Short mmCIF file of C-alpha atoms and ligand atoms in Angstrom, two decimals:
data_model
loop_
_atom_site.label_atom_id
_atom_site.label_comp_id
_atom_site.label_asym_id
_atom_site.label_seq_id
_atom_site.Cartn_x
_atom_site.Cartn_y
_atom_site.Cartn_z
CA MET O 44 56.03 117.56 82.72
CA ARG O 45 58.87 119.99 82.08
CA ILE O 46 59.40 121.79 78.77
CA ASP O 47 62.62 123.71 78.05
CA ILE O 48 62.28 126.16 75.18
CA ILE O 49 65.44 127.44 73.49
CA SER O 50 65.18 130.62 71.44
CA VAL O 51 67.10 133.73 70.35
CA LEU O 52 64.01 135.77 71.22
CA PRO O 53 62.34 134.13 74.25
CA GLU O 54 60.15 137.22 74.78
CA LEU O 55 58.31 136.17 71.60
CA ILE O 56 56.98 133.05 73.27
CA GLU O 57 56.47 133.98 76.92
CA SER O 58 53.04 135.65 76.75
CA PRO O 59 50.87 132.62 75.80
CA PHE O 60 52.00 131.02 79.07
CA ASN O 61 50.87 134.01 81.13
CA ALA O 62 47.12 133.57 80.67
CA SER O 63 44.22 131.13 80.70
CA ILE O 64 44.72 127.35 80.60
CA LEU O 65 48.52 127.36 80.20
CA LYS O 66 49.01 129.71 83.14
CA ARG O 67 46.69 127.57 85.26
CA ALA O 68 48.70 124.46 84.40
CA ILE O 69 51.88 126.23 85.54
CA ASP O 70 50.24 127.59 88.71
CA LYS O 71 48.95 124.11 89.57
CA GLN O 72 52.54 122.83 89.04
CA ILE O 73 51.33 120.27 86.52
CA ILE O 74 53.77 121.74 84.03
CA GLU O 75 57.04 123.64 84.28
CA ILE O 76 58.16 125.84 81.39
CA CYS O 77 61.74 127.14 81.23
CA PHE O 78 62.89 129.63 78.62
CA HIS O 79 66.53 129.74 77.54
CA ASP O 80 67.95 132.75 75.73
CA LEU O 81 70.43 131.33 73.24
CA LYS O 82 72.48 134.56 73.31
CA LYS O 83 73.59 133.63 76.84
CA TYR O 84 75.36 130.60 75.39
CA ALA O 85 77.25 132.53 72.69
CA SER O 86 80.99 132.15 73.06
CA ASN O 87 82.09 135.54 71.71
CA LYS O 88 81.64 139.02 73.20
CA ARG O 89 79.18 140.14 70.51
CA LYS O 90 76.82 137.39 71.69
CA GLN O 91 76.70 136.12 68.14
CA VAL O 92 74.45 133.12 67.57
CA ASP O 93 74.19 133.22 63.76
CA ASP O 94 76.54 133.56 60.81
CA TYR O 95 76.61 133.70 56.99
CA GLN O 96 75.94 130.44 55.20
CA TYR O 97 78.74 128.50 53.54
CA GLY O 98 78.39 128.57 49.78
CA GLY O 99 76.94 132.08 49.81
CA GLY O 100 73.32 133.20 49.59
CA SER O 101 71.06 135.46 51.59
CA GLY O 102 69.99 134.80 55.16
CA MET O 103 71.85 133.97 58.34
CA VAL O 104 72.16 130.49 59.82
CA MET O 105 72.03 129.68 63.54
CA MET O 106 75.37 128.31 64.72
CA ILE O 107 75.83 124.91 66.35
CA GLU O 108 78.09 125.93 69.29
CA PRO O 109 75.60 127.90 71.44
CA ILE O 110 72.82 125.39 70.74
CA LYS O 111 75.03 122.44 71.70
CA LYS O 112 76.23 124.22 74.84
CA CYS O 113 72.65 124.90 75.97
CA ILE O 114 71.34 121.40 75.19
CA ASP O 115 74.37 119.71 76.82
CA LEU O 116 73.87 121.72 80.00
CA LEU O 117 70.18 120.73 80.15
CA LYS O 118 70.97 117.08 79.42
CA LYS O 119 73.43 117.03 82.31
CA GLN O 120 70.60 117.98 84.68
CA ARG O 121 67.92 115.48 83.56
CA THR O 122 67.02 112.97 80.87
CA TYR O 123 64.92 114.23 77.98
CA ASP O 124 62.34 112.15 76.12
CA GLU O 125 62.58 114.23 72.95
CA ILE O 126 64.63 117.15 71.66
CA ILE O 127 62.31 118.79 69.16
CA TYR O 128 63.20 121.26 66.41
CA MET O 129 60.31 123.32 65.02
CA SER O 130 60.73 123.28 61.25
CA PRO O 131 58.50 123.80 58.19
CA ASP O 132 59.89 120.57 56.70
CA GLY O 133 59.26 118.53 59.87
CA LYS O 134 56.49 116.02 60.53
CA MET O 135 53.12 117.76 60.37
CA LEU O 136 51.67 118.26 63.85
CA ASN O 137 48.41 116.42 64.52
CA GLN O 138 46.39 115.28 67.51
CA LYS O 139 48.08 111.87 67.57
CA ILE O 140 51.53 113.46 67.98
CA SER O 141 50.17 115.82 70.69
CA ASN O 142 48.60 112.87 72.54
CA GLN O 143 51.89 110.95 72.44
CA LEU O 144 53.95 113.93 73.60
CA SER O 145 51.50 114.70 76.43
CA LEU O 146 52.59 111.41 78.06
CA LYS O 147 56.28 112.42 78.20
CA GLY O 148 58.19 113.75 81.19
CA ASN O 149 60.79 116.18 79.83
CA LEU O 150 60.98 117.88 76.44
CA ILE O 151 63.33 120.38 74.84
CA ILE O 152 61.96 122.55 72.02
CA LEU O 153 64.43 124.43 69.82
CA CYS O 154 63.06 127.43 67.92
CA GLY O 155 64.84 128.36 64.72
CA HIS O 156 65.20 131.85 63.26
CA TYR O 157 66.57 133.47 60.11
CA LYS O 158 67.37 130.71 57.56
CA GLY O 159 67.13 128.02 60.23
CA VAL O 160 69.84 126.08 62.09
CA ASP O 161 73.11 124.57 60.86
CA GLN O 162 72.20 121.11 59.50
CA ARG O 163 74.66 119.52 61.95
CA VAL O 164 72.35 120.54 64.82
CA ARG O 165 69.54 118.58 63.19
CA ASP O 166 71.79 115.61 62.41
CA SER O 167 73.44 115.27 65.80
CA LEU O 168 71.25 116.83 68.53
CA ILE O 169 67.61 116.70 67.45
CA THR O 170 65.41 113.63 67.96
CA MET O 171 62.17 114.92 66.39
CA GLU O 172 61.23 117.66 63.90
CA ILE O 173 57.74 119.14 63.88
CA SER O 174 55.99 121.51 61.47
CA ILE O 175 52.71 123.28 62.24
CA GLY O 176 51.76 123.58 58.55
CA ASP O 177 52.93 124.04 54.98
CA TYR O 178 53.89 127.70 55.27
CA VAL O 179 56.95 129.53 56.55
CA LEU O 180 56.99 131.76 59.63
CA SER O 181 59.84 134.03 60.71
CA GLY O 182 60.70 132.00 63.79
CA GLY O 183 59.95 128.81 65.68
CA GLU O 184 58.47 130.62 68.71
CA LEU O 185 54.85 130.74 67.54
CA PRO O 186 55.02 127.11 66.32
CA ALA O 187 56.51 126.10 69.71
CA ALA O 188 53.65 127.89 71.51
CA VAL O 189 51.13 126.04 69.31
CA LEU O 190 52.82 122.72 70.04
CA CYS O 191 52.97 123.38 73.81
CA ASP O 192 49.31 124.42 73.98
CA SER O 193 48.15 121.34 72.10
CA ILE O 194 50.18 119.07 74.41
CA ILE O 195 49.53 120.74 77.76
CA ARG O 196 45.71 120.84 77.49
CA LEU O 197 45.76 117.03 77.19
CA ILE O 198 47.57 116.45 80.50
CA PRO O 199 45.12 115.24 83.17
CA GLY O 200 44.20 118.00 85.61
CA VAL O 201 44.90 120.87 83.21
CA LEU O 202 41.39 121.34 81.81
CA GLY O 203 38.70 121.95 84.42
CA ASP O 204 36.41 119.26 83.04
CA GLU O 205 38.56 116.25 82.27
CA THR O 206 36.27 114.91 79.58
CA SER O 207 36.31 118.05 77.51
CA ALA O 208 39.61 117.29 75.71
CA LEU O 209 38.31 113.81 74.91
CA THR O 210 35.24 115.17 73.13
CA ASP O 211 37.22 117.65 71.02
CA SER O 212 37.82 117.25 67.30
CA TYR O 213 40.44 114.73 66.13
CA GLN O 214 40.21 112.51 69.22
CA ASP O 215 38.75 109.26 67.76
CA ASN O 216 39.18 110.58 64.20
CA LEU O 217 35.98 112.61 64.42
CA LEU O 218 35.26 116.32 64.34
CA ALA O 219 33.33 117.69 67.32
CA PRO O 220 29.53 117.99 67.02
CA PRO O 221 27.93 121.49 66.99
CA VAL O 222 27.46 123.19 70.37
CA TYR O 223 24.86 125.73 71.54
CA THR O 224 24.24 127.92 74.57
CA ARG O 225 21.55 130.33 75.79
CA PRO O 226 19.22 131.73 74.56
CA SER O 227 17.36 128.71 73.17
CA THR O 228 15.75 130.99 70.57
CA PHE O 229 17.60 133.93 69.04
CA GLU O 230 15.51 135.83 66.47
CA ASP O 231 14.36 132.94 64.26
CA LEU O 232 17.34 130.69 65.12
CA LYS O 233 16.46 127.77 67.40
CA VAL O 234 18.62 125.30 69.35
CA PRO O 235 17.85 121.70 68.20
CA GLU O 236 14.91 120.45 70.28
CA ILE O 237 16.71 117.29 71.40
CA LEU O 238 19.34 119.25 73.36
CA LEU O 239 16.56 120.69 75.51
CA SER O 240 14.88 117.30 76.08
CA GLY O 241 16.94 116.25 79.12
CA ASP O 242 17.24 112.72 77.68
CA GLN O 243 21.00 112.17 78.02
CA LEU O 244 21.12 108.96 76.00
CA LYS O 245 19.29 110.53 73.06
CA ILE O 246 21.53 113.61 73.31
CA GLU O 247 24.69 111.48 73.21
CA ASN O 248 23.39 109.57 70.17
CA TRP O 249 22.50 112.83 68.43
CA ARG O 250 25.98 114.23 69.13
CA GLU O 251 27.64 111.14 67.73
CA GLU O 252 25.45 111.27 64.62
CA LYS O 253 26.31 114.94 64.07
CA ALA O 254 30.04 114.29 64.63
CA ILE O 255 29.97 111.55 61.99
CA GLU O 256 27.92 113.69 59.59
CA ARG O 257 30.25 116.66 60.01
CA THR O 258 33.42 114.59 59.61
CA ARG O 259 32.08 112.88 56.47
CA LYS O 260 31.23 116.23 54.95
CA LEU O 261 34.20 118.38 56.03
CA ARG O 262 37.02 115.85 56.42
CA PRO O 263 36.35 112.68 54.41
CA ASP O 264 40.12 112.10 54.51
CA ILE O 265 40.11 111.29 58.25
CA PHE O 266 36.80 109.41 58.28
CA ASP O 267 37.15 105.65 58.54
N1 LIG G 68 64.78 128.39 55.51
C1 LIG G 68 63.82 127.55 56.15
C2 LIG G 68 62.78 128.38 56.89
C3 LIG G 68 63.33 129.09 58.06
S1 LIG G 68 62.09 129.95 58.88
C4 LIG G 68 63.10 126.73 55.10
O1 LIG G 68 62.91 127.22 54.00
O2 LIG G 68 62.70 125.60 55.41
C5 LIG G 68 62.81 130.24 60.44
C6 LIG G 68 62.40 129.30 61.55
O3 LIG G 68 61.02 129.41 61.79
C7 LIG G 68 62.65 127.83 61.31
O4 LIG G 68 63.96 127.49 61.64
C8 LIG G 68 61.63 127.18 62.22
O5 LIG G 68 62.14 127.01 63.53
C9 LIG G 68 60.51 128.18 62.25
N2 LIG G 68 59.37 127.84 61.39
C10 LIG G 68 58.95 128.51 60.29
N3 LIG G 68 57.87 127.97 59.74
C11 LIG G 68 57.55 126.90 60.51
C12 LIG G 68 56.51 125.92 60.45
N4 LIG G 68 55.61 125.92 59.48
N5 LIG G 68 56.49 124.99 61.41
C13 LIG G 68 57.42 124.96 62.40
N6 LIG G 68 58.42 125.86 62.50
C14 LIG G 68 58.49 126.82 61.57
#
């Protein structure tokens, strides 16, 4: 998979890709991430990518020309499955969307800044709009990093143990069961006996029971 990320401040998003699971996915060439500095596509000498909004009011708006130039250039080189704009009024990100996007080949992610982008960008260039929650951040870079992480960890070969993404919360509409590690007794806190029993079938049943119990209690809205 290849993800092209367009931003006025690409340095804001680069670091999450330089460590841990995301870096490993890049090193293993399972995923290619390309950052595009929108200022390079500005047509005037001042490298201007934003301007005052028509009708007045505070806050700058990102202009359509540099965004269109950048997206057109990318589209000339390959076909994209989705051109995504990170936006607080977009579709709320969830595991189902991440699963679907993890099956795609090429994605573009546009990060907004300031007041957001000229509406004509959204109307004519964008195929999907995603929000990471009902709150407003200063830019789309952190949301784009969240989106990329949630997608990339689902691609086969990225996580060391393939099954571990499948047993995470929200796969199968269930939250994950509780997990424990050594020591088996810490002060007066004990690991549930069954996990030490070595009986894999019983352990799996216990985990499923706990996942159902936890989901019912914490997220009755997703429990069916
Ligand atoms: N004026 C806009 C907010 C702009 S915030 C509004 O009120 O809707 C600046 C940029 O940050 C946005 O263009 C978007 O790319 C990004 N952003 C902010 N909050 C976000 C969220 N919850 N999810 C996804 N992107 C977000």
